[in-house]
Amino acid sequence: MTSFLDTITPEELHADPYPIYQRLRRDHPVADIPALGCWLVTRWQDVRQVMSHGQTFTTSFPSAMSEIYGSENILSRSGDIHQGMRASAEELFEPEYAGRARAYARKLVIERVSGMHGQADLMGEVLQPVVAEVFRWMLSLEVDSTTLLRLAQDLWLGALDSGDPAKLAVSAAAVDELDATLAPWIEGLGPDPSSAIARWRHINPGSVCPRGVAEVLPTIRVILPSLPEPGWAAGSLLVALFNDPDQRRLVRDHPELLGDAVHEVLRWMPPFGLVERMTTRPVELGGTRLPAGAHVLAAIGSANRDETVFEQPDIFDLRRPRQPLVTFGYGEHACLVRAFIPAIVEGMITGILDVHPGVRADPTEQPRLAGWAARYTARLRVDGLGDSADRATALGPPG
């Protein structure tokens, strides 16, 4: 007799993982999925444990990520080496500085959308190009933002589908191009306290020597694919507001609630849905015994909809009381820019709604969310650019 676990396929998860997650949380919270060749962890507490206990659930193991980006990257290292790399640039991304990223994102969005009327693809024409420029600015990278966005998308391709040789080849070519572009620049980069790259190069705790270019490049490679994340989150938030006129009115009438809306979309539809680990020793997790060397995928998207933590978790509701999320991780590998991503999303959405309060989904092309390792809409066609807010909310969601 075929079990439920035997029926789960990558294709079904890509289309919509949430119904599968719901059943796994109920019946198989730590499950060995044959089609994935790994253990899938779906409950909030168990996902948090995987993220928090680096000595048991390590990032240092052969994987598609380490093959593409290089095993010396910051995410694949742990202990003193990882802490030293993180400490070099951490103070640049303290929460008190996130307001600068919010303001810059809003400014760039307003510049892009001010001349728009009627219809547009906000994802391709606004959100992702703006995020690329904000990312370039945050890291002080000497690469134009258009090239940076293309390289980020190519680097992500192989990690997203490591079983496809053609996609791995695209990622490998992006690594070569990125290295050829950045290596000479990094080599000549002097100390600069305002530059994250300069800090990774020159601030090397425990050593009087700066890090070599070959030590810095893998970290840039592994961080770059996270570039689209704020754009994906902003797109998901717009979709949620388009589909719920009442909550859209709340944001319009009470702009101070936009931060709550951003927090909620990062729970409801986190742009990155998985973290990958390997057990270093036998361990019990969620009542299941895992052997040493078990390949584990902790499902962020599932944990953020755990019914024991969040009431009516499948519903987007910006009025929901704020609770901790696993979206940006825990422990030593918690996201370095976790304060900046919500700020960038908020800045972009503010800019769009300030200039075009009547924007709405294009009724001829509905946005389609897909994916589970990353979940987002690739195109976000909108209409109503230049319309009033009253017209947009009166129309309601397109049907």
XYZ file of N, CA, C and O in Angstrom, residues 61-179:
476
model
N 28.767 20.643 4.790
C 28.695 19.322 4.157
C 28.606 19.526 2.649
O 28.222 20.603 2.175
N 28.983 18.518 1.871
C 28.908 18.657 0.413
C 27.465 18.876 -0.038
O 26.564 18.134 0.345
N 27.256 19.896 -0.811
C 25.911 20.213 -1.279
C 26.009 20.981 -2.585
O 27.091 21.411 -2.993
N 24.855 21.166 -3.229
C 24.841 21.967 -4.449
C 25.318 23.384 -4.165
O 26.032 23.993 -4.974
N 24.937 23.919 -2.987
C 25.338 25.276 -2.635
C 26.861 25.397 -2.543
O 27.461 26.311 -3.106
N 27.498 24.450 -1.825
C 28.953 24.541 -1.677
C 29.656 24.260 -2.991
O 30.724 24.812 -3.267
N 29.043 23.413 -3.837
C 29.650 23.129 -5.142
C 29.628 24.359 -6.039
O 30.593 24.657 -6.732
N 28.515 25.086 -6.019
C 28.382 26.264 -6.882
C 29.158 27.455 -6.323
O 29.902 28.123 -7.045
N 28.988 27.716 -5.041
C 29.506 28.947 -4.474
C 30.899 28.811 -3.869
O 31.574 29.818 -3.643
N 31.325 27.587 -3.595
C 32.598 27.376 -2.929
C 32.394 27.077 -1.467
O 31.619 27.754 -0.784
N 33.076 26.064 -0.958
C 32.838 25.609 0.414
C 33.349 26.577 1.466
O 33.038 26.430 2.655
N 34.112 27.608 1.062
C 34.644 28.560 2.036
C 33.705 29.728 2.291
O 34.084 30.711 2.932
N 32.463 29.654 1.806
C 31.539 30.776 1.990
C 31.053 30.846 3.438
O 31.137 29.880 4.194
N 30.519 31.993 3.809
C 30.146 32.262 5.195
C 29.047 31.330 5.703
O 29.009 30.982 6.880
N 28.154 30.877 4.818
C 27.072 30.011 5.251
C 27.531 28.576 5.485
O 26.914 27.846 6.264
N 28.588 28.176 4.818
C 29.083 26.804 4.980
C 30.118 26.679 6.084
O 30.564 25.569 6.381
N 30.523 27.789 6.655
C 31.493 27.752 7.745
C 30.772 27.871 9.082
O 29.650 28.351 9.166
N 31.445 27.453 10.131
C 30.869 27.540 11.465
C 31.973 27.854 12.469
O 33.150 27.962 12.107
N 31.579 28.023 13.737
C 32.560 28.253 14.781
C 33.279 29.579 14.642
O 32.716 30.582 14.190
N 34.550 29.588 15.027
C 35.324 30.830 15.063
C 35.504 31.449 13.684
O 35.496 32.682 13.541
N 35.681 30.608 12.659
C 35.877 31.139 11.307
C 34.623 31.879 10.852
O 34.685 33.008 10.347
N 33.476 31.245 11.050
C 32.218 31.886 10.669
C 31.998 33.167 11.473
O 31.648 34.216 10.913
N 32.224 33.101 12.784
C 31.985 34.258 13.633
C 32.893 35.409 13.260
O 32.487 36.583 13.280
N 34.134 35.086 12.898
C 35.050 36.142 12.490
C 34.596 36.840 11.224
O 34.658 38.076 11.118
N 34.122 36.066 10.241
C 33.631 36.663 8.992
C 32.382 37.493 9.250
O 32.219 38.588 8.709
N 31.508 36.983 10.091
C 30.274 37.696 10.384
C 30.553 38.986 11.141
O 29.979 40.049 10.821
N 31.452 38.909 12.129
C 31.758 40.077 12.954
C 32.389 41.202 12.141
O 32.246 42.380 12.487
N 33.067 40.842 11.052
C 33.743 41.865 10.248
C 32.780 42.924 9.727
O 33.109 44.107 9.668
N 31.573 42.487 9.341
C 30.641 43.417 8.695
C 29.343 43.618 9.453
O 28.509 44.431 9.055
N 29.177 42.922 10.577
C 27.878 42.889 11.248
C 27.376 44.271 11.655
O 26.176 44.569 11.542
N 28.255 45.134 12.099
C 27.786 46.422 12.622
C 27.189 47.312 11.533
O 26.406 48.225 11.828
N 27.527 47.059 10.268
C 26.934 47.839 9.185
C 25.449 47.558 9.016
O 24.721 48.362 8.438
N 25.002 46.397 9.518
C 23.625 45.979 9.290
C 22.812 45.916 10.584
O 21.845 45.168 10.689
N 23.221 46.717 11.561
C 22.448 46.817 12.793
C 21.072 47.440 12.489
O 20.927 48.249 11.563
N 20.038 47.082 13.260
C 18.683 47.565 12.970
C 18.560 49.088 12.879
O 17.732 49.590 12.110
N 19.383 49.815 13.641
C 19.234 51.269 13.605
C 19.613 51.885 12.258
O 19.289 53.036 11.987
N 20.310 51.112 11.420
C 20.685 51.622 10.101
C 19.693 51.221 9.014
O 19.827 51.645 7.862
N 18.703 50.397 9.344
C 17.781 49.893 8.329
C 16.946 51.004 7.708
O 16.521 50.896 6.554
N 16.719 52.094 8.454
C 15.933 53.199 7.921
C 16.550 53.814 6.678
O 15.832 54.304 5.803
N 17.863 53.768 6.570
C 18.513 54.306 5.376
C 18.169 53.469 4.149
O 17.963 54.006 3.058
N 18.123 52.138 4.328
C 17.745 51.263 3.225
C 16.289 51.478 2.835
O 15.930 51.481 1.652
N 15.419 51.682 3.839
C 14.005 51.948 3.559
C 13.856 53.222 2.728
O 13.133 53.241 1.718
N 14.538 54.268 3.141
C 14.429 55.549 2.445
C 14.993 55.464 1.020
O 14.422 56.033 0.081
N 16.104 54.752 0.852
C 16.715 54.640 -0.471
C 15.809 53.830 -1.398
O 15.615 54.195 -2.570
N 15.245 52.728 -0.899
C 14.343 51.919 -1.716
C 13.122 52.735 -2.141
O 12.687 52.675 -3.304
N 12.548 53.501 -1.208
C 11.388 54.325 -1.542
C 11.742 55.348 -2.609
O 10.990 55.557 -3.575
N 12.888 55.990 -2.462
C 13.321 57.003 -3.429
C 13.470 56.403 -4.825
O 12.994 56.972 -5.821
N 14.114 55.242 -4.918
C 14.335 54.617 -6.219
C 13.020 54.187 -6.860
O 12.834 54.322 -8.078
N 12.100 53.664 -6.042
C 10.806 53.253 -6.576
C 10.043 54.454 -7.116
O 9.468 54.410 -8.214
N 10.018 55.525 -6.364
C 9.292 56.722 -6.813
C 9.858 57.230 -8.133
O 9.113 57.618 -9.050
N 11.177 57.199 -8.273
C 11.790 57.628 -9.533
C 11.334 56.753 -10.695
O 11.128 57.245 -11.815
N 11.160 55.454 -10.449
C 10.788 54.546 -11.527
C 9.312 54.620 -11.877
O 8.940 54.511 -13.051
N 8.440 54.767 -10.877
C 7.008 54.653 -11.157
C 6.344 55.984 -11.457
O 5.201 56.013 -11.907
N 7.042 57.094 -11.219
C 6.390 58.397 -11.372
C 5.892 58.649 -12.788
O 4.875 59.310 -12.990
N 6.589 58.123 -13.780
C 6.157 58.347 -15.162
C 5.296 57.245 -15.733
O 4.978 57.260 -16.932
N 4.895 56.292 -14.915
C 4.119 55.156 -15.410
C 2.620 55.454 -15.388
O 2.121 56.097 -14.467
N 1.919 54.927 -16.390
C 0.466 55.070 -16.456
C -0.115 53.786 -17.026
O 0.497 53.135 -17.868
N -1.294 53.427 -16.538
C -1.971 52.261 -17.070
C -1.409 50.972 -16.518
O -1.552 50.680 -15.333
N -0.741 50.179 -17.383
C -0.304 48.846 -17.020
C 1.221 48.743 -16.987
O 1.925 49.498 -17.647
N 1.707 47.765 -16.207
C 3.147 47.506 -16.125
C 3.366 46.171 -15.425
O 2.457 45.645 -14.759
N 4.558 45.615 -15.572
C 4.984 44.454 -14.798
C 5.842 44.977 -13.655
O 7.019 45.271 -13.843
N 5.241 45.117 -12.483
C 5.970 45.712 -11.370
C 7.173 44.882 -10.955
O 8.184 45.427 -10.502
N 7.098 43.552 -11.073
C 8.232 42.736 -10.664
C 9.436 43.006 -11.556
O 10.542 43.269 -11.064
N 9.221 42.935 -12.863
C 10.342 43.082 -13.779
C 10.785 44.515 -13.989
O 11.976 44.771 -14.187
N 9.839 45.462 -13.942
C 10.164 46.851 -14.271
C 10.526 47.695 -13.056
O 11.177 48.731 -13.201
N 10.111 47.255 -11.861
C 10.314 48.099 -10.679
C 10.995 47.339 -9.544
O 12.107 47.680 -9.121
N 10.346 46.321 -9.025
C 10.785 45.721 -7.762
C 12.179 45.116 -7.856
O 13.061 45.439 -7.042
N 12.408 44.240 -8.812
C 13.719 43.599 -8.875
C 14.837 44.550 -9.289
O 15.930 44.502 -8.701
N 14.636 45.454 -10.254
C 15.708 46.419 -10.535
C 16.041 47.311 -9.345
O 17.217 47.612 -9.102
N 15.027 47.724 -8.592
C 15.287 48.559 -7.417
C 16.045 47.777 -6.358
O 17.017 48.277 -5.763
N 15.622 46.541 -6.098
C 16.319 45.717 -5.108
C 17.775 45.528 -5.498
O 18.670 45.568 -4.641
N 18.045 45.319 -6.771
C 19.431 45.136 -7.226
C 20.274 46.368 -6.922
O 21.428 46.257 -6.475
N 19.711 47.545 -7.137
C 20.464 48.766 -6.851
C 20.654 48.966 -5.354
O 21.733 49.377 -4.905
N 19.625 48.661 -4.559
C 19.764 48.783 -3.109
C 20.822 47.803 -2.603
O 21.651 48.144 -1.749
N 20.827 46.597 -3.117
C 21.798 45.582 -2.733
C 23.212 46.040 -3.095
O 24.145 45.918 -2.302
N 23.361 46.562 -4.309
C 24.679 47.067 -4.736
C 25.152 48.172 -3.805
O 26.320 48.213 -3.400
N 24.241 49.041 -3.417
C 24.554 50.145 -2.517
C 24.901 49.636 -1.119
O 25.860 50.092 -0.500
N 24.147 48.655 -0.623
C 24.388 48.120 0.720
C 25.787 47.525 0.841
O 26.458 47.676 1.864
N 26.219 46.821 -0.193
C 27.519 46.147 -0.138
C 28.640 46.965 -0.765
O 29.791 46.525 -0.780
N 28.305 48.142 -1.322
C 29.296 48.992 -1.997
C 30.003 48.231 -3.116
O 31.216 48.329 -3.305
N 29.240 47.458 -3.875
C 29.806 46.650 -4.955
C 30.038 47.481 -6.206
O 29.194 48.289 -6.602
N 31.177 47.266 -6.827
C 31.509 47.969 -8.064
C 31.033 47.163 -9.275
O 31.815 46.750 -10.130
N 29.728 46.924 -9.318
C 29.083 46.240 -10.438
C 27.766 46.953 -10.688
O 27.064 47.304 -9.736
N 27.431 47.196 -11.968
C 26.159 47.870 -12.210
C 25.010 46.950 -11.812
O 25.105 45.721 -11.864
N 23.911 47.542 -11.399
C 22.819 46.781 -10.797
C 22.145 45.840 -11.793
O 21.655 44.771 -11.407
N 22.119 46.183 -13.077
C 21.522 45.292 -14.075
C 22.310 44.000 -14.185
O 21.746 42.895 -14.201
N 23.641 44.115 -14.239
C 24.496 42.930 -14.273
C 24.361 42.142 -12.979
O 24.308 40.901 -12.986
N 24.287 42.839 -11.874
C 24.184 42.183 -10.573
C 22.910 41.341 -10.487
O 22.943 40.198 -10.009
N 21.799 41.882 -10.958
C 20.535 41.143 -10.929
C 20.611 39.904 -11.812
O 20.174 38.815 -11.417
N 21.189 40.041 -12.983
C 21.314 38.893 -13.879
C 22.178 37.803 -13.256
O 21.828 36.615 -13.289
N 23.299 38.179 -12.666
C 24.182 37.199 -12.046
C 23.501 36.534 -10.850
O 23.648 35.326 -10.626
N 22.748 37.314 -10.067
C 22.037 36.741 -8.923
C 21.036 35.681 -9.378
O 20.942 34.597 -8.787
N 20.293 35.980 -10.426
C 19.312 35.027 -10.936
C 19.990 33.776 -11.480
O 19.510 32.650 -11.279
N 21.125 33.941 -12.149
C 21.849 32.790 -12.698
C 22.460 31.938 -11.588
O 22.461 30.705 -11.666
N 22.984 32.576 -10.554
C 23.562 31.825 -9.436
C 22.489 31.039 -8.690
O 22.732 29.924 -8.219
N 21.312 31.595 -8.574
C 20.221 30.932 -7.866
C 19.703 29.728 -8.649
O 19.251 28.732 -8.080
N 19.805 29.779 -9.977
C 19.219 28.761 -10.835
C 19.747 27.369 -10.507
O 18.980 26.409 -10.360
N 21.070 27.222 -10.392
C 21.655 25.918 -10.130
C 21.345 25.394 -8.750
O 21.100 24.193 -8.567
N 21.343 26.280 -7.758
C 21.033 25.853 -6.396
C 19.575 25.433 -6.275
O 19.237 24.532 -5.506
N 18.697 26.068 -7.046
C 17.271 25.761 -7.000
C 16.975 24.406 -7.624
O 16.063 23.700 -7.199
N 17.762 24.026 -8.623
C 17.531 22.758 -9.320
C 18.882 22.125 -9.627
O 19.350 22.115 -10.763
N 19.512 21.589 -8.593
C 20.878 21.068 -8.730
C 20.939 19.774 -9.537
O 22.027 19.321 -9.893
N 19.777 19.186 -9.848
C 19.778 17.973 -10.655
C 19.774 18.231 -12.147
O 19.812 17.284 -12.944
N 19.740 19.490 -12.545
C 19.692 19.848 -13.964
C 21.069 20.343 -14.405
O 21.472 21.457 -14.039
N 21.799 19.566 -15.193
C 23.160 19.981 -15.611
C 23.179 21.312 -16.355
O 24.137 22.073 -16.226
N 22.138 21.574 -17.144
C 22.103 22.832 -17.896
C 22.028 24.031 -16.958
O 22.693 25.054 -17.168
N 21.224 23.917 -15.884
C 21.101 25.019 -14.929
C 22.380 25.167 -14.103
O 22.804 26.284 -13.789
N 23.000 24.049 -13.768
C 24.286 24.115 -13.064
C 25.331 24.814 -13.918
O 26.166 25.569 -13.412
N 25.277 24.576 -15.224
C 26.235 25.214 -16.128
C 26.019 26.725 -16.174
O 26.984 27.499 -16.249
N 24.748 27.156 -16.124
C 24.458 28.601 -16.091
C 25.035 29.216 -14.825
O 25.654 30.290 -14.856
N 24.863 28.538 -13.684
C 25.402 29.049 -12.429
C 26.929 29.080 -12.451
O 27.543 30.026 -11.952
N 27.536 28.057 -13.010
C 29.001 28.016 -13.093
C 29.531 29.165 -13.944
O 30.550 29.796 -13.601
N 28.837 29.470 -15.033
C 29.255 30.594 -15.879
C 29.103 31.916 -15.135
O 29.937 32.831 -15.276
N 28.055 32.025 -14.317
C 27.864 33.245 -13.526
C 28.969 33.404 -12.495
O 29.449 34.528 -12.256
N 29.399 32.300 -11.876
C 30.512 32.350 -10.930
C 31.768 32.867 -11.627
O 32.471 33.749 -11.111
N 32.051 32.340 -12.807
C 33.250 32.765 -13.544
C 33.193 34.251 -13.887
O 34.187 34.973 -13.739
N 32.020 34.713 -14.329
C 31.875 36.126 -14.692
C 31.999 37.020 -13.469
O 32.680 38.065 -13.511
N 31.358 36.623 -12.379
C 31.417 37.418 -11.157
C 32.853 37.514 -10.648
O 33.330 38.604 -10.287
N 33.552 36.385 -10.631
C 34.931 36.375 -10.141
C 35.826 37.242 -11.010
O 36.659 38.010 -10.506
